[in-house]
CSV table of C-alpha atoms in Angstrom, one decimal:
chain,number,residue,atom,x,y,z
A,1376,UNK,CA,98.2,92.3,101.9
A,1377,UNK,CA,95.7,89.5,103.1
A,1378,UNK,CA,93.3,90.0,100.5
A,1379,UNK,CA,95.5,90.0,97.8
A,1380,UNK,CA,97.5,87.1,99.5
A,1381,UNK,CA,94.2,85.3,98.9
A,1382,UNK,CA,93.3,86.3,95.3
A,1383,UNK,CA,96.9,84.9,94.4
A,1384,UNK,CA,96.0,81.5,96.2
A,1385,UNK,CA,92.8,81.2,94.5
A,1386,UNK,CA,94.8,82.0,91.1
A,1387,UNK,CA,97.3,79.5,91.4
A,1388,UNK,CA,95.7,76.5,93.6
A,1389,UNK,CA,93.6,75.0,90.9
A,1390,UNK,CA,91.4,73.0,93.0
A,1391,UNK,CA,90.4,75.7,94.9
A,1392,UNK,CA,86.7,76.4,93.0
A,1393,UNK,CA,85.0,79.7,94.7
A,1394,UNK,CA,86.7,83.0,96.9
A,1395,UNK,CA,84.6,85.8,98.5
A,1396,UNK,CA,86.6,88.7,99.7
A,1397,UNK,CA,85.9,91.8,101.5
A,1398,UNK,CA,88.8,93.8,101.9
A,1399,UNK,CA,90.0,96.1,104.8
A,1400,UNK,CA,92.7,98.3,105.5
A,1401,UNK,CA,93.8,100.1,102.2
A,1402,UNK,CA,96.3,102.0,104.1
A,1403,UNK,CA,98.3,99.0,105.3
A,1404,UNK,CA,99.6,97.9,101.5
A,1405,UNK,CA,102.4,97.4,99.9
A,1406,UNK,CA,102.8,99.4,96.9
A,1407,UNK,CA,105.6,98.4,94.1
A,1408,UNK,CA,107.1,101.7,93.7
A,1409,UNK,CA,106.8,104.9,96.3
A,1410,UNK,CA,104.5,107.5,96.1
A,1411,UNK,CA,104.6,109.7,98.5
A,1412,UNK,CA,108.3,109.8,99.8
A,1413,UNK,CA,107.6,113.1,101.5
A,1414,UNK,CA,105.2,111.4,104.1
A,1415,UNK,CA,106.8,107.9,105.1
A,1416,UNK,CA,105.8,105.9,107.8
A,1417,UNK,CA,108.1,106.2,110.8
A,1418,UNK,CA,109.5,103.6,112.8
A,1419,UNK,CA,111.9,104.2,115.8
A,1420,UNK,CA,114.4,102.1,116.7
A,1421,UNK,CA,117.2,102.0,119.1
A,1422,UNK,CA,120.2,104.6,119.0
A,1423,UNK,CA,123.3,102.9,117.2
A,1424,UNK,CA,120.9,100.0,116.4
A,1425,UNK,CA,120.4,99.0,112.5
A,1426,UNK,CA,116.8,99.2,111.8
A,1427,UNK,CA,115.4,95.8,109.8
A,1428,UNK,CA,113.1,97.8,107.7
A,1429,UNK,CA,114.2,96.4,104.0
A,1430,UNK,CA,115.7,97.8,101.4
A,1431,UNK,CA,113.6,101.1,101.2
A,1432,UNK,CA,115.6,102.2,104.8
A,1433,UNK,CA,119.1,102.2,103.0
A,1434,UNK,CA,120.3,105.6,102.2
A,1435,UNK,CA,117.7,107.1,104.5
A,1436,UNK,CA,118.4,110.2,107.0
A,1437,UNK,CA,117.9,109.7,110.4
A,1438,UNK,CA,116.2,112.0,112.7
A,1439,UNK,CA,116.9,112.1,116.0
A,1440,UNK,CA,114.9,112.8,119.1
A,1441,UNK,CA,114.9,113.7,122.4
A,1442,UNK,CA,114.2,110.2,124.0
A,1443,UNK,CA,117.6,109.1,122.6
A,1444,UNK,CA,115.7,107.5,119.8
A,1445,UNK,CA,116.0,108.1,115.4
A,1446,UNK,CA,113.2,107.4,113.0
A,1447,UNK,CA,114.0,105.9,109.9
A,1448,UNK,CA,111.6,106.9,107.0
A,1449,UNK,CA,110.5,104.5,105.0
A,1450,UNK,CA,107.6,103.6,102.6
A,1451,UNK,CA,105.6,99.8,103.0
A,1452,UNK,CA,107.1,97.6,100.1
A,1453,UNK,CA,106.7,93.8,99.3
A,1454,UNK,CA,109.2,91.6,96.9
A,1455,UNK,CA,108.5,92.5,93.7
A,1456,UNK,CA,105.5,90.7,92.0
A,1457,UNK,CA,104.0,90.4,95.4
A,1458,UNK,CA,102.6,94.0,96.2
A,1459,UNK,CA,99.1,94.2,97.3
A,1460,UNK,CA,98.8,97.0,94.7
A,1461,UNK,CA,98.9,97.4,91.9
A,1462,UNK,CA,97.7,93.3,90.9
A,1463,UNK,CA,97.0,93.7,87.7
A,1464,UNK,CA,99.1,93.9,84.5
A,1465,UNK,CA,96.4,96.7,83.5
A,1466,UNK,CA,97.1,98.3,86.7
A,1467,UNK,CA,100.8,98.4,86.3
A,1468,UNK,CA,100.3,99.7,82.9
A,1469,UNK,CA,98.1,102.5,84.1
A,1470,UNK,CA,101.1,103.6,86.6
A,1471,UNK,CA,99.1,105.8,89.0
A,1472,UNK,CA,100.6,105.4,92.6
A,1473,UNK,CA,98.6,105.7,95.6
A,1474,UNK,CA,101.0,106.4,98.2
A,1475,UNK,CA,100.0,106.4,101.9
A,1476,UNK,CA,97.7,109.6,101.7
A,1477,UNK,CA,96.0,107.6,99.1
A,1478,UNK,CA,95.5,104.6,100.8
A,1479,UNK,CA,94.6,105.9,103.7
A,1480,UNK,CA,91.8,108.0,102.0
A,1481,UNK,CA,90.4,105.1,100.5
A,1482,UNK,CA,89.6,104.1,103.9
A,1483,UNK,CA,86.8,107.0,104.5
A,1484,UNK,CA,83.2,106.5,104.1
A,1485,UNK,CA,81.0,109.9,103.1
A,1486,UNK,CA,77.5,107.2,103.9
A,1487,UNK,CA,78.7,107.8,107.2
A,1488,UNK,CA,79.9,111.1,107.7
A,1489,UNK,CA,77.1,111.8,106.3
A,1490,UNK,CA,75.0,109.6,109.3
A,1491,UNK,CA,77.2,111.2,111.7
A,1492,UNK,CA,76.1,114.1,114.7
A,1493,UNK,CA,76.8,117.5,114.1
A,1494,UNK,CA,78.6,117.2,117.5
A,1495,UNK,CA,80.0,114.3,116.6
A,1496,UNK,CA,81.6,116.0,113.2
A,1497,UNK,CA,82.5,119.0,115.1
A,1498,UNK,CA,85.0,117.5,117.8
A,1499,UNK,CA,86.4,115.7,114.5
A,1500,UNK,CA,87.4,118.6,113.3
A,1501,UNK,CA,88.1,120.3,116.2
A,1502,UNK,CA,90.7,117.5,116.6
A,1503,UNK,CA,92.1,117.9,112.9
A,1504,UNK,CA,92.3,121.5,114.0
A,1505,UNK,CA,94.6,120.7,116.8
A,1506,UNK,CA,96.6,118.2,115.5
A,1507,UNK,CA,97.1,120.6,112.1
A,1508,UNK,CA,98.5,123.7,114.9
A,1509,UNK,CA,100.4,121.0,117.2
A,1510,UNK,CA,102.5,120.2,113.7
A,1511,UNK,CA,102.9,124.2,113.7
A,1512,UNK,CA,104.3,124.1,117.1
A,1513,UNK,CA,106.6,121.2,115.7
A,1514,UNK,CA,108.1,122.9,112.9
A,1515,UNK,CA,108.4,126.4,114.8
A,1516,UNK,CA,109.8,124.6,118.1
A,1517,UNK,CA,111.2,121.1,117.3
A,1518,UNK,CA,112.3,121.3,113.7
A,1519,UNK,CA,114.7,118.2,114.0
A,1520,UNK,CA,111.4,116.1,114.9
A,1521,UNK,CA,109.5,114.3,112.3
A,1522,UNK,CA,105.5,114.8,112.7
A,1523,UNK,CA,104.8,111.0,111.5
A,1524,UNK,CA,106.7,109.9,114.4
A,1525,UNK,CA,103.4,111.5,116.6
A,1526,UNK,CA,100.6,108.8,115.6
A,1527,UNK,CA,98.1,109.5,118.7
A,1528,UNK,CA,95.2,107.8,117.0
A,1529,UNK,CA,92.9,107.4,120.3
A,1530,UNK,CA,95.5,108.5,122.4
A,1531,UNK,CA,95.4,112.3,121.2
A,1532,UNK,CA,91.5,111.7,121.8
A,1533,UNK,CA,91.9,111.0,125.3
A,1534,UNK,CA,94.4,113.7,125.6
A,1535,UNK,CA,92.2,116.8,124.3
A,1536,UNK,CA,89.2,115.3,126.5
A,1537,UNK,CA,91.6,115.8,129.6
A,1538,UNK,CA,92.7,119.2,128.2
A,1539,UNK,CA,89.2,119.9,127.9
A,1540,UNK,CA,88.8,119.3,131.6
A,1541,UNK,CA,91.9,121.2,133.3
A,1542,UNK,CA,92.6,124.4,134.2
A,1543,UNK,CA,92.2,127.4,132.0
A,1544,UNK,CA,95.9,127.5,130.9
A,1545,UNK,CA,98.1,131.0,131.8
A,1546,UNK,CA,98.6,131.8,127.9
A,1547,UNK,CA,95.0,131.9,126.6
A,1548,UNK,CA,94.1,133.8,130.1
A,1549,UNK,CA,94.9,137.4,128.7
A,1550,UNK,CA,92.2,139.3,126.7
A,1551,UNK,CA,92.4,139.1,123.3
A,1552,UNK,CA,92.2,134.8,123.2
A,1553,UNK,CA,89.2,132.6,122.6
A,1554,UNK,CA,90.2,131.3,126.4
A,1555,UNK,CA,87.9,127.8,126.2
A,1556,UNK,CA,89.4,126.7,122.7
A,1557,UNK,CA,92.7,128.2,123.5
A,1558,UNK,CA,92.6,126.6,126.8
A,1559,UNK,CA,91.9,123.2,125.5
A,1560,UNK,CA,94.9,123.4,123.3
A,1561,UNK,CA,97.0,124.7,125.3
A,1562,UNK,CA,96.8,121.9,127.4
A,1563,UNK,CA,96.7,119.8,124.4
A,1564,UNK,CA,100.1,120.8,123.3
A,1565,UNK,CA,101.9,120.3,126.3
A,1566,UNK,CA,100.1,116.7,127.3
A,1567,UNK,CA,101.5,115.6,123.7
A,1568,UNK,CA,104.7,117.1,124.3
A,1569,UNK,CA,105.2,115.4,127.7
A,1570,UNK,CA,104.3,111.9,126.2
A,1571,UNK,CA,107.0,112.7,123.7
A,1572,UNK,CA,109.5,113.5,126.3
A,1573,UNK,CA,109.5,117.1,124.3
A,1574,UNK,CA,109.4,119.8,127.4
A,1575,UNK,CA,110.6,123.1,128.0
A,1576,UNK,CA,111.1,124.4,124.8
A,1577,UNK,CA,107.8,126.2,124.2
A,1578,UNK,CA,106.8,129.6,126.0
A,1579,UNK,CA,103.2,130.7,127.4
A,1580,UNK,CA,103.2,133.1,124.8
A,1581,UNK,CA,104.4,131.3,121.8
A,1582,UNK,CA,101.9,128.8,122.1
A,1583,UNK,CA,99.3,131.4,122.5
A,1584,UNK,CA,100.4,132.8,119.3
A,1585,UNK,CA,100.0,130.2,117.4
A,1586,UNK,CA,96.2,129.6,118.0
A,1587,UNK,CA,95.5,132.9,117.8
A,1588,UNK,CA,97.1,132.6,114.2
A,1589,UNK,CA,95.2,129.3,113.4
A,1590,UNK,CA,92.1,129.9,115.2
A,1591,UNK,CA,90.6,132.2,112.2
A,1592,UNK,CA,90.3,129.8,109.6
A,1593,UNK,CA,89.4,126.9,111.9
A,1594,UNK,CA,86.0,126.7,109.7
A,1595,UNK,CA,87.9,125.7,106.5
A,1596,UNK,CA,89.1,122.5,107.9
A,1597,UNK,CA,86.1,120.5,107.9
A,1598,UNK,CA,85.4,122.4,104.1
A,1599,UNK,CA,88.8,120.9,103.5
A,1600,UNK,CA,88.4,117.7,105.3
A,1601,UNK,CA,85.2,117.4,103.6
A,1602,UNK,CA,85.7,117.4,99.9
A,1603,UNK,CA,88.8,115.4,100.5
A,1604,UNK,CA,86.1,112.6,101.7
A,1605,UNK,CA,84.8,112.9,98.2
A,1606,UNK,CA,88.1,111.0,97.0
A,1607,UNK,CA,87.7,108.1,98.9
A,1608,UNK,CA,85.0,106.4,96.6
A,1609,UNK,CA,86.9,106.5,93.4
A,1610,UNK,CA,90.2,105.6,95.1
A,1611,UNK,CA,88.8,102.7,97.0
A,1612,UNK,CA,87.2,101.9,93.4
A,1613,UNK,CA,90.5,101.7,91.7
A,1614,UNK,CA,91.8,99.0,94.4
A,1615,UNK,CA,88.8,96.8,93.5
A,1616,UNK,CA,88.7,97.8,89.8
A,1617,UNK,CA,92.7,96.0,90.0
A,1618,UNK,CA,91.9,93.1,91.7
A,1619,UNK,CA,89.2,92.2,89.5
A,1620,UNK,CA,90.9,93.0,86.6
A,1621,UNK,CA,93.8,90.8,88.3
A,1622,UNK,CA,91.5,87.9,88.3
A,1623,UNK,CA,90.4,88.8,84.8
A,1624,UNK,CA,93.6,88.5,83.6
A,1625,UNK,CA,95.1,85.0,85.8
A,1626,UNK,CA,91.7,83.0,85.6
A,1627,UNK,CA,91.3,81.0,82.2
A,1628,UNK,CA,87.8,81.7,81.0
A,1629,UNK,CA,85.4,78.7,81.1
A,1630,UNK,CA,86.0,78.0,77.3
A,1631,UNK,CA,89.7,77.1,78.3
A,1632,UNK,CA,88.4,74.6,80.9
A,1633,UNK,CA,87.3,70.9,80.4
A,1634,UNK,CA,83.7,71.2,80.2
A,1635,UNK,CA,82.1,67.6,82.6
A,1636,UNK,CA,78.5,67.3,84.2
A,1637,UNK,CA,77.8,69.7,86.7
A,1638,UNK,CA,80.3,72.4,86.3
A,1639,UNK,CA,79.6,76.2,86.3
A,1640,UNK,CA,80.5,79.1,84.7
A,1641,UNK,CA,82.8,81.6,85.3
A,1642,UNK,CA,82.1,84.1,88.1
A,1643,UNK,CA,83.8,87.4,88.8
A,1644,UNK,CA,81.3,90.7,89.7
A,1645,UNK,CA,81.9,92.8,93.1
A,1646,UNK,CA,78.5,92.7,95.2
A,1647,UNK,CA,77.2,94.8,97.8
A,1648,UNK,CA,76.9,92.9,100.5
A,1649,UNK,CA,75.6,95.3,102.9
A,1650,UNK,CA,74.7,99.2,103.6
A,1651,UNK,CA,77.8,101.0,103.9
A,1652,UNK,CA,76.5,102.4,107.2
A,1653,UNK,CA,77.0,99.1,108.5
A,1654,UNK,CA,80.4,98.6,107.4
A,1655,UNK,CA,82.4,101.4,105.0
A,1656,UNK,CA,84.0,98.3,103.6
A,1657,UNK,CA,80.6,96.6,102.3
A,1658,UNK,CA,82.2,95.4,98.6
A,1659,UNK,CA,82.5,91.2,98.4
A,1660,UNK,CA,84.5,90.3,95.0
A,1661,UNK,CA,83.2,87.2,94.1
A,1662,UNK,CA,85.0,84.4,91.9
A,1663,UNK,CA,84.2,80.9,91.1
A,1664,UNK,CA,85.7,78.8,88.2
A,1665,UNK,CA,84.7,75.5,86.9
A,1666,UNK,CA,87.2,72.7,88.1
A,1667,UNK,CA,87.3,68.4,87.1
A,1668,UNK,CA,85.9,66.1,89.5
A,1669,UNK,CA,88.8,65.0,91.2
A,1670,UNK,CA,89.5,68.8,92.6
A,1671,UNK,CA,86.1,68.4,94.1
């Protein structure tokens, strides 16, 4: 909640005359009610152990997990009046919830998907293709263990590159499997299943099955994947819609100010600062107010 940490400081410190703010990392907000309790964030702590996660923990079921550890599910909050969204009293009136799927979306850039290799966007999806089978394997083999608590990020990377360059794996070497594919996430599979501490409970031939059930509509996650980009713009526009409309609503208008020699009007706009090839997050809000002398 930096940014909006920021646009409350310029609010309330008077003598503070000008902000420019490019915010980052939608995902990481705090949101005054939650959205999406099916999907919390996951945070382990030790067995027997009370996890300090806030209010939003109490109540919650625990899931254990092999490693002697239990994830608590729970949703980022702030104390009230202090979330990084919604701001605005216009945003709490409009009472649309993100969630995290939300702010996480708001995150993606179609400018540069779009200025990305076909290569490139085809081990993405590849990778969205494994990770969306390895939460099959989940539910099918380890029901008591929460996917969330699996964030690879660049980890999972590394591990479908080594999978890539093993040996063809004994369940996708029977006819009937795309082998190379099958192969990879095979070995996929069981890399993220040993850096879980999650081994022996899946068969040759169950994992097998599942890419041979998956592998046919393969294709229609980066159709999915795609048109779920289209989202991000109008949700990342709602976050800056609110805090501009915040700073509508907390920033007296010049009218309301003593007027003295050399003060300007008023400024609040949201400017491009750069291509969004450079940076996805290329939108400065921009405020200034007119304050006396003695703030100078």
């Amino acid at each position: 909640d930096l940014t909006a940490a920021m646009l409350r400081t310029f609010v309330r410190w008077r003598d503070v005359s000008a902000i420019v703010s490019v915010g980052c990392c939608y995902n990481l907000l705090t949101e005054s009610q939650d959205a999406a309790p099916g999907l919390p964030h996951q945070t382990p702590v030790a067995e027997g152990a009370e996890p300090a996660v806030g209010r939003e923990a109490q109540g919650a079921a625990r899931v254990s997990t092999p490693a002697g550890m239990v994830c608590v599910p729970y949703t980022a909050r702030a104390p009230e009046g202090v979330e990084g969204f919604p701001m605005s009293t216009a945003g709490q009136a409009l009472g649309l919830p993100l969630g995290r799927e939300g702010r996480t979306l708001a995150c993606q850039s179609a400018e540069q998907w779009a200025s990305t290799s076909a290569a490139a966007t085809a081990t993405m999806f590849q990778g969205h293709v494994f990770r969306a089978a390895l939460e099959m394997v989940l539910a099918r083999h380890f029901p008591d263990v929460n996917p969330w608590t699996l964030q690879l990020g660049a980890r999972g990377r590394r591990l479908r590159r080594n999978a890539a360059q093993g040996p063809v794996a004994p369940e996708c070497s029977e006819p009937g499997a795309a082998s190379a594919d099958c192969a990879m996430f095979a070995g996929y599979v069981r890399a993220v299943l040993q850096h879980a501490q999650l081994t022996g409970r899946v068969t040759d031939d169950e994992l097998r099955a599942v890419w041979e059930e998956v592998a046919p509509h393969s294709n229609l996650v980066g159709i999915f994947w795609t048109l779920r980009a289209t989202l991000a713009g109008p949700l990342e526009a709602l976050i800056l819609a609110d805090r501009l409309m915040f700073l509508h609503e907390s920033v007296p208008s010049t009218d309301a100010l003593p007027q003295h020699e050399g003060a300007g009007p008023n400024l609040l706009a949201a400017v491009p600062v750069f291509h969004p090839n450079v940076s996805p997050r290329n939108m400065a809000i921009v405020a200034s107010r007119a304050i006396s002398p003695a703030g100078l």
